[in-house]
Short mmCIF file of C-alpha atoms in Angstrom, two decimals:
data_model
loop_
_atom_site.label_atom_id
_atom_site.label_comp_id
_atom_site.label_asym_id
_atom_site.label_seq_id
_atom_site.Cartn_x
_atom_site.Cartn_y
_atom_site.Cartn_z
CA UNK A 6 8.86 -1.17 0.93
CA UNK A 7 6.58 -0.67 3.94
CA UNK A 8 6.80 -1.85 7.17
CA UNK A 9 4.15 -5.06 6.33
CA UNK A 10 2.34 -1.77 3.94
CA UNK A 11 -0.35 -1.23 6.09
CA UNK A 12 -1.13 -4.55 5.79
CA UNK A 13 -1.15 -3.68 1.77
CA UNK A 14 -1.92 -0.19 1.90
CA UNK A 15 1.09 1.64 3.16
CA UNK A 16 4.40 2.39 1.86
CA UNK A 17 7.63 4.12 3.01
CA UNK A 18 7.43 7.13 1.48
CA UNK A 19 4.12 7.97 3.57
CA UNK A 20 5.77 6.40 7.15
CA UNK A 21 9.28 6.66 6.73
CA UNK A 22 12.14 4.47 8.42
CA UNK A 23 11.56 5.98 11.30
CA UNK A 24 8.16 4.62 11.89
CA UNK A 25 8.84 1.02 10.12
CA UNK A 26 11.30 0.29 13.14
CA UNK A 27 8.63 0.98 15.57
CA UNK A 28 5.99 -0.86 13.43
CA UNK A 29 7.99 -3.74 13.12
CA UNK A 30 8.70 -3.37 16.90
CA UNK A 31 4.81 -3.24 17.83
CA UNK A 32 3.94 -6.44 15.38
CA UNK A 33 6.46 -8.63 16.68
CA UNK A 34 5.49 -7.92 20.03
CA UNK A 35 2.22 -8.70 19.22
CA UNK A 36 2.66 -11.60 16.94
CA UNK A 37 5.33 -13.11 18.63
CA UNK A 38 6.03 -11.67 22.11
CA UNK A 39 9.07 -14.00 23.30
CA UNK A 40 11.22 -13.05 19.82
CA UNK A 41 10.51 -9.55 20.37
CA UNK A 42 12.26 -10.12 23.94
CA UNK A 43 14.86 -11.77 22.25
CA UNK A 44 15.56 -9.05 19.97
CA UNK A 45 18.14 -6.56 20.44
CA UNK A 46 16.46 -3.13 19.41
CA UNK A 47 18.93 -0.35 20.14
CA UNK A 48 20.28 -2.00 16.68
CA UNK A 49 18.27 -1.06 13.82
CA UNK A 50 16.70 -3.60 12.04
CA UNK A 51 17.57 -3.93 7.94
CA UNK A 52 15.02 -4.35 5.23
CA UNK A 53 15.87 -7.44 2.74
CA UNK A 54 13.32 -6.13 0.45
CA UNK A 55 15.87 -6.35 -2.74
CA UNK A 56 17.43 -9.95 -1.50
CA UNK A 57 13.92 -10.80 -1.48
CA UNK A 58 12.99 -10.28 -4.50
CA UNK A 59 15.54 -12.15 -6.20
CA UNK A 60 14.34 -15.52 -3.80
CA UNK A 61 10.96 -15.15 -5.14
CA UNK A 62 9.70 -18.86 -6.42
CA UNK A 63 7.57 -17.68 -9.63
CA UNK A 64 10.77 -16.02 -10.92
CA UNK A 65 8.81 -12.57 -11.47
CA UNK A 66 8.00 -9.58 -9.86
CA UNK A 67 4.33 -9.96 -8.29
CA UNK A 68 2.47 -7.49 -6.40
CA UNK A 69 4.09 -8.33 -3.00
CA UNK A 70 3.92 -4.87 -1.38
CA UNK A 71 3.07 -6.20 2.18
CA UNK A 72 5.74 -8.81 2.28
CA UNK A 73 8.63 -8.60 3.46
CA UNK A 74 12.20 -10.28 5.06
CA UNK A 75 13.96 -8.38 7.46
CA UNK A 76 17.11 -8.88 9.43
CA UNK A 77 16.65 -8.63 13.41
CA UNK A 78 19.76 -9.00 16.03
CA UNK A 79 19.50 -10.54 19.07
CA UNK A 80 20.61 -9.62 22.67
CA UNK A 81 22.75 -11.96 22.94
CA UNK A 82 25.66 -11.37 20.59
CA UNK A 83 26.29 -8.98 18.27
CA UNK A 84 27.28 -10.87 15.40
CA UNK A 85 23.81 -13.47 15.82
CA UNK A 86 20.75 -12.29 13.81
CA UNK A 87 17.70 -13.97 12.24
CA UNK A 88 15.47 -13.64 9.72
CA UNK A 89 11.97 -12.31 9.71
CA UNK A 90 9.65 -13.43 6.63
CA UNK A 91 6.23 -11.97 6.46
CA UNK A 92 3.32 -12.92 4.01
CA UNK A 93 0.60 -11.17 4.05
CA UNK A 94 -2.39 -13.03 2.01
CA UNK A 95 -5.24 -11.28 0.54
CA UNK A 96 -6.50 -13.79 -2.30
CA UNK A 97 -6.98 -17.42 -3.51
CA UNK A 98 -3.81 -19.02 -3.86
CA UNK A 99 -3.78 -22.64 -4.16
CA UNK A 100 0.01 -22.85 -4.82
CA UNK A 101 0.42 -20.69 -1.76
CA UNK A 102 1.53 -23.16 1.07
CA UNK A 103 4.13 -24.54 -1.32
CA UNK A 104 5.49 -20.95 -2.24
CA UNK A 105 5.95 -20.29 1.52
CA UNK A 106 7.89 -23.54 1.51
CA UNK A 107 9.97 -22.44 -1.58
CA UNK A 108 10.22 -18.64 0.09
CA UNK A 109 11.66 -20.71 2.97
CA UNK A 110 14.53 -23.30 1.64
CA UNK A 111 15.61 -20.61 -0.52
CA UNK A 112 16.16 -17.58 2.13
CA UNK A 113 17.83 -20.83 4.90
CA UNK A 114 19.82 -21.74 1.83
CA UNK A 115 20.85 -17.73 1.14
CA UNK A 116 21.49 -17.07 4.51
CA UNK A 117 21.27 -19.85 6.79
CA UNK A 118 20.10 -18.45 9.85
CA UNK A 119 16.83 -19.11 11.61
CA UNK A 120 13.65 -18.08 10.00
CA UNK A 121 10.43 -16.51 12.08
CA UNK A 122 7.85 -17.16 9.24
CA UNK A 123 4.45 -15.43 9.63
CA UNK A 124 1.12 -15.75 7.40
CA UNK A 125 -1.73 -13.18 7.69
CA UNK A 126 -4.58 -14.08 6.00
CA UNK A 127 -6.84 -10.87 5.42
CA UNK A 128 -9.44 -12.99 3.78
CA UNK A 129 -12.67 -14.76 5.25
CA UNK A 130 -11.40 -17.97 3.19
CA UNK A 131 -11.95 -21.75 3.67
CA UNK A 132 -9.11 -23.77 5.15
CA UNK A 133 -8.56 -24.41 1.45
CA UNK A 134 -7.01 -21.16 1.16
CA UNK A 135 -5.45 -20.75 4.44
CA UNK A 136 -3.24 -23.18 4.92
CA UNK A 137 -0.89 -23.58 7.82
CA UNK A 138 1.72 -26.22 6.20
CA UNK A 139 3.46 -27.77 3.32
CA UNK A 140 3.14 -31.15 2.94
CA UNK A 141 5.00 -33.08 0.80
CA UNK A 142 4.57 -36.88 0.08
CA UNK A 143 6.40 -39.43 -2.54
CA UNK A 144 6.43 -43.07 -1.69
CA UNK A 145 7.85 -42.56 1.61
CA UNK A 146 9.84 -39.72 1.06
CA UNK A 147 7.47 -37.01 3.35
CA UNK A 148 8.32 -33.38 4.35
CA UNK A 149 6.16 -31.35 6.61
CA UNK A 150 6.70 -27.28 6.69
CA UNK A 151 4.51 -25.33 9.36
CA UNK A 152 4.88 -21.52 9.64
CA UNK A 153 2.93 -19.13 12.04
CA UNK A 154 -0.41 -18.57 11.01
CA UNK A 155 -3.27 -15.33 11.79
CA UNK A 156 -6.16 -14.99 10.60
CA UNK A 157 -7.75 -11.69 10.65
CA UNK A 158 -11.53 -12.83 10.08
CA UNK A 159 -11.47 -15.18 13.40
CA UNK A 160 -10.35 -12.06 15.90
CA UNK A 161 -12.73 -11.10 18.50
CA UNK A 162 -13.20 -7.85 18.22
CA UNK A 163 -13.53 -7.12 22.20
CA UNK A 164 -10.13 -8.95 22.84
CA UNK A 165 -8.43 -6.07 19.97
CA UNK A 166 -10.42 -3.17 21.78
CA UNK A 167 -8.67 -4.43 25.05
CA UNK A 168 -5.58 -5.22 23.91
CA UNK A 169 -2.38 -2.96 25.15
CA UNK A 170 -0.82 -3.43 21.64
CA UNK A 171 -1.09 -0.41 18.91
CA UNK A 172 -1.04 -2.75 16.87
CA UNK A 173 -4.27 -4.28 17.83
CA UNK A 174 -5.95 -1.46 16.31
CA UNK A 175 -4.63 -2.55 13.11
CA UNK A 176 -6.26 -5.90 13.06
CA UNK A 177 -9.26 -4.03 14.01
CA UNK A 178 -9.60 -1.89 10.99
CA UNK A 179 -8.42 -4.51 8.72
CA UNK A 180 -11.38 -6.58 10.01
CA UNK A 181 -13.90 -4.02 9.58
CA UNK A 182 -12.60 -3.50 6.46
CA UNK A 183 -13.20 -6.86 5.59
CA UNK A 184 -16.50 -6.64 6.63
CA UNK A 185 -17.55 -3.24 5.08
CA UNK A 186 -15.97 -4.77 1.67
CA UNK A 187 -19.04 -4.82 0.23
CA UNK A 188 -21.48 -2.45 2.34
CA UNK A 189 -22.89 0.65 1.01
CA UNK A 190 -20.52 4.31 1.24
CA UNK A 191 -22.73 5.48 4.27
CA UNK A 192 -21.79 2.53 5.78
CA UNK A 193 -18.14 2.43 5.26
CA UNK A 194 -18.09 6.25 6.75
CA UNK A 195 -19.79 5.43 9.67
CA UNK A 196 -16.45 2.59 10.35
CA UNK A 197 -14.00 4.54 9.78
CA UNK A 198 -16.20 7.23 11.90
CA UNK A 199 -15.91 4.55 14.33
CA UNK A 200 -12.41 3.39 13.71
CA UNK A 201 -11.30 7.08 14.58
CA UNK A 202 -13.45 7.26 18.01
CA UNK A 203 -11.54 4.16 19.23
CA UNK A 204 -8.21 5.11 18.11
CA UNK A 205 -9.04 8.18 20.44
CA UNK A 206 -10.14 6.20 23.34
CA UNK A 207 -6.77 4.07 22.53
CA UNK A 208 -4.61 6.96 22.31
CA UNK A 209 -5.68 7.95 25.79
CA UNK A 210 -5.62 4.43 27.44
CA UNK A 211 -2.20 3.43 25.44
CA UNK A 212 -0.75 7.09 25.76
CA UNK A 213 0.29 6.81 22.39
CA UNK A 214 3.13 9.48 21.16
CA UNK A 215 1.88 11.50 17.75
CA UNK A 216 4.26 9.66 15.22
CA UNK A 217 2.42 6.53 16.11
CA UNK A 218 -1.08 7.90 16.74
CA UNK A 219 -0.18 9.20 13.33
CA UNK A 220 0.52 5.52 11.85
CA UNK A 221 -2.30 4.10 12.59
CA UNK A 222 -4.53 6.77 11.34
CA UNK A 223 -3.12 6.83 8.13
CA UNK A 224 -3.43 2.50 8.40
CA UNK A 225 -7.20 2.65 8.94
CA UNK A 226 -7.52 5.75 6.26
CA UNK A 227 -6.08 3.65 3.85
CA UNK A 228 -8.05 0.69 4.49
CA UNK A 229 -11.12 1.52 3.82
CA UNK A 230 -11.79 3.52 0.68
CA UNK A 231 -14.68 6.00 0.31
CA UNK A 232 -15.92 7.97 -3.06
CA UNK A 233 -15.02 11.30 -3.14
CA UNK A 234 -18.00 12.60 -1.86
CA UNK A 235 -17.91 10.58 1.47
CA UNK A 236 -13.76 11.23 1.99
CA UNK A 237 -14.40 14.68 2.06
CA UNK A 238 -17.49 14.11 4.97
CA UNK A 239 -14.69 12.46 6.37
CA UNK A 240 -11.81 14.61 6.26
CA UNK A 241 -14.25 17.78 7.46
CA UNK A 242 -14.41 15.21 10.88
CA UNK A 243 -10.78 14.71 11.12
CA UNK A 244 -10.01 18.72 10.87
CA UNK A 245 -11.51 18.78 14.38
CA UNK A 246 -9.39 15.35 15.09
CA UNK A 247 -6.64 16.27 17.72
CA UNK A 248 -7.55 20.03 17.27
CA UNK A 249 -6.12 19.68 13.71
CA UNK A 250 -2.91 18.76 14.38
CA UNK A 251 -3.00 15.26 12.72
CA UNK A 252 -3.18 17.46 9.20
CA UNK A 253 0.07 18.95 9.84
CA UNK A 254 1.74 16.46 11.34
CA UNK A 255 0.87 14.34 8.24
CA UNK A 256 3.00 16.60 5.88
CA UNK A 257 5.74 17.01 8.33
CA UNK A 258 6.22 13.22 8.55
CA UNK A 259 5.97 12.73 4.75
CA UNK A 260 9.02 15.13 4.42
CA UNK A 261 10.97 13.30 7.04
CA UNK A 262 10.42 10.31 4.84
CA UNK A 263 11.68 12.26 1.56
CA UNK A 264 14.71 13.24 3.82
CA UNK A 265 15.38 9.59 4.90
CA UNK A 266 14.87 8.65 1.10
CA UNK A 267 17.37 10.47 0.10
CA UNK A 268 19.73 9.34 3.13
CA UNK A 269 18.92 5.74 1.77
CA UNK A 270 20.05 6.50 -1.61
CA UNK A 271 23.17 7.87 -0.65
CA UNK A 272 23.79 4.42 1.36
CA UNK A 273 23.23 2.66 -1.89
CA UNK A 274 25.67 4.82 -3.94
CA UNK A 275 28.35 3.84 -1.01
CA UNK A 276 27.44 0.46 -1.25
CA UNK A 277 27.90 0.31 -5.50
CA UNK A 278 31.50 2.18 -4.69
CA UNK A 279 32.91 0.01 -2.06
CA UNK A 280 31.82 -3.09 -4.47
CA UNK A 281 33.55 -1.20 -7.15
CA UNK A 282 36.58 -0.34 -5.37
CA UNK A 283 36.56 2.41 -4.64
CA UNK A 284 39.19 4.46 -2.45
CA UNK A 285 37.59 5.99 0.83
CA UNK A 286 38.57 9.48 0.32
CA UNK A 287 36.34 9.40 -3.02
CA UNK A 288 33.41 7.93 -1.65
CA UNK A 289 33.66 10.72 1.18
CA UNK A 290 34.11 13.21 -1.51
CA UNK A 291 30.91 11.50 -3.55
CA UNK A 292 28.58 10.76 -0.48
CA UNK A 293 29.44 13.53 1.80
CA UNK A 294 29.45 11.39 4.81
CA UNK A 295 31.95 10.90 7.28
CA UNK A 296 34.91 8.26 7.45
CA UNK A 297 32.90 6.57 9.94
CA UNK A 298 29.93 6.37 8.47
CA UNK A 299 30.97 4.88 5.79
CA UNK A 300 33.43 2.21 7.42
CA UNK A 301 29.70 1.19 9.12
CA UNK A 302 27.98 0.51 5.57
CA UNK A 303 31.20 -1.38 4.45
CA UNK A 304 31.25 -3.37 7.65
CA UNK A 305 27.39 -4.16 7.42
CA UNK A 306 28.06 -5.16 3.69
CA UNK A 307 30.96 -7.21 4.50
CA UNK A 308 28.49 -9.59 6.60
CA UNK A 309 25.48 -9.69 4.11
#
């Protein structure tokens, strides 16, 4: 599960936790500036990504790679927390409004804590298929749900080049995206030869550290996909990119990630032994982590 995926185009084995906690840091402040205030950071936020699954409405697994629920605490106690549900929607979905609704009695039901609900719609679609409520009407009985709505067509493209949010540059490249969707290869090179001049220019104005500089190139690589012949044009420009540091870097980060992967699924293993019973010594003995460590993951699994 990414942190949103590169707004479907990014997982965590390329970013890593690492990065998704300062991903999800940058969006909320941009989406939703006074909650990111609110939001105590120096505690890690959790992914819900498996509860999540189980809540979903059509009672399947969907391609839902760029949504996500995630547990945030807030400043000011340490037992409050909320909920943070993300959609991001890429396709006609007439049934969607109602699915948000369904997403959302089902997670206050699960949980009930407060719910920050958030819809980006990637998609140059009619109000049709953007909808920014559930209504619900039967001979008097009426219900009205309204969740927090973007939509990435409508941006103005010199507000996101001014911005002082990284995360600007996201929306950026998931606009021109949108709009090279259908233009020639030699014109989708020329964006993303465009895409990487002003993530320069940000990286200077922004002062943006290499793990995040790193992000969002990998964000606007992914976004707009070029033939063979026209990625390698491209990757011959990005050699020179940072004096080539962005290359190594890249392979660095991906085996942090493998290293945090493999941190995660010890967690999980600790998890399935404390549910099962299972002394303390022996899950030291099976996990190899400390007493303390794993009187945390019991203590965090005691309040799910």
């Amino acid at each position: 599960m990414g942190w949103i995926s590169g707004l479907g185009a990014m997982n965590m084995t390329v970013i890593g936790s690492g990065s998704f906690i300062r991903c999800l840091k940058i969006l909320l402040r941009f989406f939703s500036p006074g909650l990111y205030e609110m939001i105590d950071w120096d505690k890690p936020p959790d992914d819900l990504d498996k509860e999540f699954q189980k809540l979903n409405p059509d009672g399947k697994s969907r391609d839902r790679e760029a949504d996500g629920l995630f547990k945030v605490y807030l400043k000011n106690g340490s037992e409050q927390w909320i909920l943070v549900h993300i959609e991001v929607q890429g396709w006609k979905d007439t049934g969607f409004a109602e699915r948000m609704f369904q997403y959302f009695y089902r997670i206050f039901d699960a949980y009930d804590k407060k719910i920050f609900a958030l819809v980006i719609y990637t998609e140059d679609y009619s109000e049709t298929y953007t909808p920014p409520r559930y209504e619900y009407n039967f001979f008097g009985t009426k219900l009205s749900y309204e969740y927090n709505v973007y939509k990435i067509a409508e941006q103005d493209e010199n507000e996101l080049l001014q911005s002082t949010n990284p995360f600007a540059f996201v929306i950026l490249a998931a606009k021109k995206a949108l709009y090279g969707k259908t233009a020639a290869q030699p014109t989708k090179l020329e964006l993303k030869k465009q895409l990487l001049r002003i993530l320069t220019a940000m990286k200077d104005r922004l002062q943006l550290d290499k793990k995040d500089l790193l992000t969002l190139f990998i964000f606007m690589d992914h976004m707009i996909k070029l033939e063979s012949h026209y990625q390698k044009e491209f990757n011959q420009e990005i050699k020179n990119w940072e004096g080539g540091t962005m290359i190594t870097y890249e392979d660095e980060l991906k085996q942090e990630a493998r290293k945090e992967g493999r941190e995660e699924g010890k967690i999980e293993i600790t998890r399935n032994l404390i549910k099962l019973g299972a002394s303390l010594d022996f899950i030291k003995k099976a996990t190899g982590f400390s007493e303390k460590k794993v009187l945390e993951i019991k203590e965090k699994l005691e309040k799910k």
